[in-house]
Short mmCIF file of N, CA, C and O in Angstrom, two decimals:
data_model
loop_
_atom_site.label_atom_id
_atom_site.label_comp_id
_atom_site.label_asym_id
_atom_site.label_seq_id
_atom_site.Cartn_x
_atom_site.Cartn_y
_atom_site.Cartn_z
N UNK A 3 -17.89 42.64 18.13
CA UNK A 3 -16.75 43.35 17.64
C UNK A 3 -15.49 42.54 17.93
O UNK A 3 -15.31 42.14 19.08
N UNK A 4 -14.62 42.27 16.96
CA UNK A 4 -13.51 41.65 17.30
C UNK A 4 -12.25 42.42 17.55
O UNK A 4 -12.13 43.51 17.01
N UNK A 5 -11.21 41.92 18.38
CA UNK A 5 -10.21 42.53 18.88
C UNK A 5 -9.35 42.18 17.95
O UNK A 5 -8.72 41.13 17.93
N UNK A 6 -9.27 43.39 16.82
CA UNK A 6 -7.49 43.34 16.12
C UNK A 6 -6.41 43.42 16.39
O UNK A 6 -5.54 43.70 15.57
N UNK A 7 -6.19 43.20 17.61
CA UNK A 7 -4.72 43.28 17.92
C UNK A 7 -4.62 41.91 18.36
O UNK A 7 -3.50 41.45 18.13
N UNK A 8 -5.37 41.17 18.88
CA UNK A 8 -5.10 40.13 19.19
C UNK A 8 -4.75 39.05 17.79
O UNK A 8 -5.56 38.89 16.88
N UNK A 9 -3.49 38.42 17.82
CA UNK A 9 -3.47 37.36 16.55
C UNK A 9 -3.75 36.39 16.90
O UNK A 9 -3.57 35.89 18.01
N UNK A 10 -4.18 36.02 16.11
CA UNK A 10 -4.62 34.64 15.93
C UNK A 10 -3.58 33.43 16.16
O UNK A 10 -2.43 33.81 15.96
N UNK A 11 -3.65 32.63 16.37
CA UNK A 11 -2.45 31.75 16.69
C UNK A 11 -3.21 30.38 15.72
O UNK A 11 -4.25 29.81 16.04
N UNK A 12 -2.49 30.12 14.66
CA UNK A 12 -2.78 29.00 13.73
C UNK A 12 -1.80 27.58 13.83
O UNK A 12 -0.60 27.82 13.71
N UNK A 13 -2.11 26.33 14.01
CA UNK A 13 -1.50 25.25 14.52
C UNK A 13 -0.01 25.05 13.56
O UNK A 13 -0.05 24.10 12.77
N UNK A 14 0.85 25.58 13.58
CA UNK A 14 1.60 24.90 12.72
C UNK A 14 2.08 23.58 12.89
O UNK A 14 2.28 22.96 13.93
N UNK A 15 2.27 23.16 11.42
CA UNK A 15 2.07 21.57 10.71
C UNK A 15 3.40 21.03 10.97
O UNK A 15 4.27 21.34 10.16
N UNK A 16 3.80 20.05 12.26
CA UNK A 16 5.28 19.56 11.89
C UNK A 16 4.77 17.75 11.54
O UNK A 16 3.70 17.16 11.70
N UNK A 17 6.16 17.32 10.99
CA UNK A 17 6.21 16.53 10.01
C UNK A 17 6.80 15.19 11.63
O UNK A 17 7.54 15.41 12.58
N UNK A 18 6.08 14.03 11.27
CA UNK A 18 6.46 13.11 11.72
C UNK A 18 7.63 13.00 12.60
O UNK A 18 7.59 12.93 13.83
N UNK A 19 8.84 12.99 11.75
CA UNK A 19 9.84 12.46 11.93
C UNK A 19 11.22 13.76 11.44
O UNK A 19 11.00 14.51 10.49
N UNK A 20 12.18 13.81 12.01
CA UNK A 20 13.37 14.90 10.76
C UNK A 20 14.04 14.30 9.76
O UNK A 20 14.41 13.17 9.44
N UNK A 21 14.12 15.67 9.28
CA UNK A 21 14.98 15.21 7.97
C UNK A 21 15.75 13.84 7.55
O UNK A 21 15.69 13.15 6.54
N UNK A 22 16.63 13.71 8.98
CA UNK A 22 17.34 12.89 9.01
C UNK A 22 17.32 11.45 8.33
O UNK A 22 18.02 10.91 7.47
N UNK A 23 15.94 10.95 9.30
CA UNK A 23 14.99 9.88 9.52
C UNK A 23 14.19 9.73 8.08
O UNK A 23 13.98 8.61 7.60
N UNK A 24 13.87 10.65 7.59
CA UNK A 24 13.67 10.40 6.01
C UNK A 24 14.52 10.36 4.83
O UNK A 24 14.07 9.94 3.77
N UNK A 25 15.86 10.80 4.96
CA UNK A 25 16.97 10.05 4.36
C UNK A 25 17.01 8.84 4.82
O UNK A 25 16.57 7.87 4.21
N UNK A 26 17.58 8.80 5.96
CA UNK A 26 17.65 7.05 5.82
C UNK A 26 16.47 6.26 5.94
O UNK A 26 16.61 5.04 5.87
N UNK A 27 15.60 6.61 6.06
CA UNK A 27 14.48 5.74 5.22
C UNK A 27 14.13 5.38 3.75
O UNK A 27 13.51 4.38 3.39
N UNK A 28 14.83 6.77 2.65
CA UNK A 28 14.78 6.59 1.78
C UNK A 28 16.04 5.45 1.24
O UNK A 28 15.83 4.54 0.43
N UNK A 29 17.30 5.73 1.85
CA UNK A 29 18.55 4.92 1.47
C UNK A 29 17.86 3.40 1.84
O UNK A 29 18.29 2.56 1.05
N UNK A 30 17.11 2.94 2.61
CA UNK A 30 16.60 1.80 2.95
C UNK A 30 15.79 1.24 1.99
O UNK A 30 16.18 0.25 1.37
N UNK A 31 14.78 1.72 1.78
CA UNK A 31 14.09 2.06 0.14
C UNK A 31 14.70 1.42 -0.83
O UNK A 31 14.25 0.39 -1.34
N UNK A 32 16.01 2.10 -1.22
CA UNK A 32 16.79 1.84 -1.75
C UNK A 32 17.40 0.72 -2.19
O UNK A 32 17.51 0.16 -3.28
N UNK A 33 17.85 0.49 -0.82
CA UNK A 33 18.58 -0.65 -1.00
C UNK A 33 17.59 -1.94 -0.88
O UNK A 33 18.18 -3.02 -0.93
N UNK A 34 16.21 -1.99 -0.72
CA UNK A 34 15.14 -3.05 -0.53
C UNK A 34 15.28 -3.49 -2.48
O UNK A 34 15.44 -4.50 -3.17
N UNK A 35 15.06 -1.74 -2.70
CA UNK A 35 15.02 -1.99 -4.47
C UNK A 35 16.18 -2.55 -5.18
O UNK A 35 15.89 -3.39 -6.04
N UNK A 36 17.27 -2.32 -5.04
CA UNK A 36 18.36 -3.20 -5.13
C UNK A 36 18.21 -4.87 -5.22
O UNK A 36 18.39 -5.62 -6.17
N UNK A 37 17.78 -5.15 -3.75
CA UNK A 37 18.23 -6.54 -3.51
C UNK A 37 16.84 -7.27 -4.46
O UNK A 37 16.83 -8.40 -4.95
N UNK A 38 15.81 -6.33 -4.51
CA UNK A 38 14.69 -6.86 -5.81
C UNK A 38 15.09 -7.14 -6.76
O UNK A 38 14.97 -8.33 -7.04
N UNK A 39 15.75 -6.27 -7.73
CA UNK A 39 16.39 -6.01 -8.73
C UNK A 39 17.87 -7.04 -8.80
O UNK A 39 18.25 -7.35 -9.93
N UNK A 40 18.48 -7.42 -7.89
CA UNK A 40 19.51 -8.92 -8.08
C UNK A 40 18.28 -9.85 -7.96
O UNK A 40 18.17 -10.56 -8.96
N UNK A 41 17.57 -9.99 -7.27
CA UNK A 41 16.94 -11.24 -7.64
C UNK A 41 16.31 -11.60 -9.25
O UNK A 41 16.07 -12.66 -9.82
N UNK A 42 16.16 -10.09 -9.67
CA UNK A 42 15.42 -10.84 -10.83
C UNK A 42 16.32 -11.40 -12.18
O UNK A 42 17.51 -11.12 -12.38
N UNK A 43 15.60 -12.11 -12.92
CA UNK A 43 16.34 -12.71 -13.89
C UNK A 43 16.38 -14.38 -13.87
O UNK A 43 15.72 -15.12 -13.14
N UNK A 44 17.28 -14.72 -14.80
CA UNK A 44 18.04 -16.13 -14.39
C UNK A 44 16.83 -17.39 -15.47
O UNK A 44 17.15 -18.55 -15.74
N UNK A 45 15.64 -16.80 -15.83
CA UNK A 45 14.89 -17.66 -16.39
C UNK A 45 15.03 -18.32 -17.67
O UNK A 45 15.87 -17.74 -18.35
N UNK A 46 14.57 -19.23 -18.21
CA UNK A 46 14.18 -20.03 -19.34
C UNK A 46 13.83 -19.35 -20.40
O UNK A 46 12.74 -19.13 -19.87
N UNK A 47 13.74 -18.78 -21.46
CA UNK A 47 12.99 -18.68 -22.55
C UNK A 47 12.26 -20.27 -23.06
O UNK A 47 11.21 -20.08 -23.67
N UNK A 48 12.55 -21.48 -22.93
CA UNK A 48 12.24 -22.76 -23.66
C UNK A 48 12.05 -23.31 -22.10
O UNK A 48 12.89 -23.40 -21.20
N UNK A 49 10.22 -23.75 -22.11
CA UNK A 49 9.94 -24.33 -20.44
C UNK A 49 10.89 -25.91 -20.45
O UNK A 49 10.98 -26.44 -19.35
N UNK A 50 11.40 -26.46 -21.33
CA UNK A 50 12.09 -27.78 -21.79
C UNK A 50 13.56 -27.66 -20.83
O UNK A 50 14.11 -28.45 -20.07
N UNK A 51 13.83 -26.49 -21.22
CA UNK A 51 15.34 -26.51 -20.57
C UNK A 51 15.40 -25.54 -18.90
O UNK A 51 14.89 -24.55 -18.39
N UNK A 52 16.40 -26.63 -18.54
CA UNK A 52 16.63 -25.73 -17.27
C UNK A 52 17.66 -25.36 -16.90
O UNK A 52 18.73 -25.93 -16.73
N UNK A 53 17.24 -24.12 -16.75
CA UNK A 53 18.71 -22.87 -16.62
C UNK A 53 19.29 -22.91 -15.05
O UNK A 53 18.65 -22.53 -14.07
N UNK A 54 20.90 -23.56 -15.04
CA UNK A 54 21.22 -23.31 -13.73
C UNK A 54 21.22 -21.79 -12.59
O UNK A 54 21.07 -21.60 -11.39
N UNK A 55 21.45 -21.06 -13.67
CA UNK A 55 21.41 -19.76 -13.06
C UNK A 55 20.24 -18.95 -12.33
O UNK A 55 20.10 -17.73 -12.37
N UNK A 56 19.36 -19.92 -11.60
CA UNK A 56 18.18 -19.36 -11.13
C UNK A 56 19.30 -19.77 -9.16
O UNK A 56 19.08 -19.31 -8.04
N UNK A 57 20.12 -20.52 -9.54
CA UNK A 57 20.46 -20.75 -8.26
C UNK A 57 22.07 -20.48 -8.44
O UNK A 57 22.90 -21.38 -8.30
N UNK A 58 22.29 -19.59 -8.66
CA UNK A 58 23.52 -18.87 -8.16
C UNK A 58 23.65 -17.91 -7.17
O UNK A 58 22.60 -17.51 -6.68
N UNK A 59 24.59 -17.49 -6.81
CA UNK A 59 25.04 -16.69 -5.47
C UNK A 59 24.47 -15.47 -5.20
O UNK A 59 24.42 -14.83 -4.15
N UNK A 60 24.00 -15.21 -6.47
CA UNK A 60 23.48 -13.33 -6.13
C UNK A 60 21.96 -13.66 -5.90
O UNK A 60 21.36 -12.85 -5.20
N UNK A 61 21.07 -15.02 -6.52
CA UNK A 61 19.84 -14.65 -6.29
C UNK A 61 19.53 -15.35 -4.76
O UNK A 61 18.80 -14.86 -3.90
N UNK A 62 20.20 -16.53 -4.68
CA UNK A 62 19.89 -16.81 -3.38
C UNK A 62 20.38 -16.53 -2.23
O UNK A 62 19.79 -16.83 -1.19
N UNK A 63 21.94 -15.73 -2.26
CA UNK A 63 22.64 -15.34 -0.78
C UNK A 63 22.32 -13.85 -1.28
O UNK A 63 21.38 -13.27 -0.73
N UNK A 64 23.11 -13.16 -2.37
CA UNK A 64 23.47 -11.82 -2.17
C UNK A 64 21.86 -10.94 -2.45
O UNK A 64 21.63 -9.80 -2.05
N UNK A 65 21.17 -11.58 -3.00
CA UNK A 65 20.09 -10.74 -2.67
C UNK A 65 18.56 -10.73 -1.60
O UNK A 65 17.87 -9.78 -1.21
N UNK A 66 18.45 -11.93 -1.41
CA UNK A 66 17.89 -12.10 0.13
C UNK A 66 18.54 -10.85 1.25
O UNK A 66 17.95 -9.94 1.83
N UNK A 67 19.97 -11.25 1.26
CA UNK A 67 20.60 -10.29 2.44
C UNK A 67 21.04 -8.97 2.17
O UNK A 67 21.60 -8.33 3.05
N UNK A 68 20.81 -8.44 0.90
CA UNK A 68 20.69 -6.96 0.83
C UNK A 68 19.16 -6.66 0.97
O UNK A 68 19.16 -5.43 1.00
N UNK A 69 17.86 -7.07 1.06
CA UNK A 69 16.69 -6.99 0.92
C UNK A 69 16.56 -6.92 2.38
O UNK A 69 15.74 -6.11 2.82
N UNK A 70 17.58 -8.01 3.62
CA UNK A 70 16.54 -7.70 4.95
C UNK A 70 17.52 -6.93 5.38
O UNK A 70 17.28 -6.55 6.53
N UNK A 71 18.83 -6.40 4.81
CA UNK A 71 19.59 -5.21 5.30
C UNK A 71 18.74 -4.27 5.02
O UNK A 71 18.63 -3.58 6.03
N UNK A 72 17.89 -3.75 3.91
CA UNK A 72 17.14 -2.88 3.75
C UNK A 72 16.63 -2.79 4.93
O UNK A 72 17.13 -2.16 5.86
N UNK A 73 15.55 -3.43 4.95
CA UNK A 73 14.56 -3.61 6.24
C UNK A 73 14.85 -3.12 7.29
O UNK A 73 14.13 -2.51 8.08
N UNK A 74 16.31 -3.47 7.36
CA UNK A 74 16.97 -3.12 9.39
C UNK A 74 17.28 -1.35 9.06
O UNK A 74 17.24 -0.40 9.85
N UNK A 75 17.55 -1.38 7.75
CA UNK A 75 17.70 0.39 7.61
C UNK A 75 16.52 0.91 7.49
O UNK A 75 16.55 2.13 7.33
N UNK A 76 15.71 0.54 7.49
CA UNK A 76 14.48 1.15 7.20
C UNK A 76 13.73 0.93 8.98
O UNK A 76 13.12 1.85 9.51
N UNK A 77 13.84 0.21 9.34
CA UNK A 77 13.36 0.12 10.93
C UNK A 77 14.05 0.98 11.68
O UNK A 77 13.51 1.74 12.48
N UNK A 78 15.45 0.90 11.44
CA UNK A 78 16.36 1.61 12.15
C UNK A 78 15.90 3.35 11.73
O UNK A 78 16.03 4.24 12.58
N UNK A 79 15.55 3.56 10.77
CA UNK A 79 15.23 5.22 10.49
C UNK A 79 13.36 5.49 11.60
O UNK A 79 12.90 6.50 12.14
N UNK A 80 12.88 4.22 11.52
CA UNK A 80 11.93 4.63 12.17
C UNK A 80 12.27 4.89 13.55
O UNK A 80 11.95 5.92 14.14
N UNK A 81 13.04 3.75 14.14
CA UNK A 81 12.96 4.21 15.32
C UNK A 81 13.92 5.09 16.18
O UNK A 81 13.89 5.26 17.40
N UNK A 82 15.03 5.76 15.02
CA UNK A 82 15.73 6.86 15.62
C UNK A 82 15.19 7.97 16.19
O UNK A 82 14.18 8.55 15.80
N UNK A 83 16.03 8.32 17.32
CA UNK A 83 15.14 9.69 18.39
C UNK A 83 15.65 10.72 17.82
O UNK A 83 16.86 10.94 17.75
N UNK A 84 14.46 11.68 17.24
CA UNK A 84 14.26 13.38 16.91
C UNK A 84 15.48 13.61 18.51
O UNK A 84 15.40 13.09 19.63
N UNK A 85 16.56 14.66 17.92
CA UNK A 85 16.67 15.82 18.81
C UNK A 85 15.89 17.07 19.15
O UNK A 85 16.32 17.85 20.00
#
């Protein structure tokens, strides 16, 4: 015979990390996709000719360093401390 008054106590499900920590993980995300997105481009249609613009400022400075800024925002969301 079971005791109905007694409830049951069921594990509730918490999530990794807060809210917080998954915004700025997503803004990190973000900005990884960004610095992808300046890199691309800059190519040839004709393999004969070569296009200077594979080495201009956005594919080799400005988007490398928005890509490992991502990264540090994205590390940085992991390892922020839950209150």
């Amino acid at each position: 015979m079971k005791n109905n008054n007694k409830e049951e106590q069921t594990p509730k499900q918490e999530f990794l990390f807060d809210g917080i920590n998954y915004k700025i993980l997503l803004i990190g995300i973000g900005v990884i996709a960004l610095g992808f997105i300046l890199m691309s481009g800059g190519g040839s249609n004709d393999p004969n000719v070569f296009n200077e613009d594979v080495f201009n400022f956005r594919r080799i400075r400005l988007a490398p360093t928005t890509v490992l800024i991502g990264f540090g925002i994205t590390i940085y969301s992991i390892f922020k401390k839950s209150k």
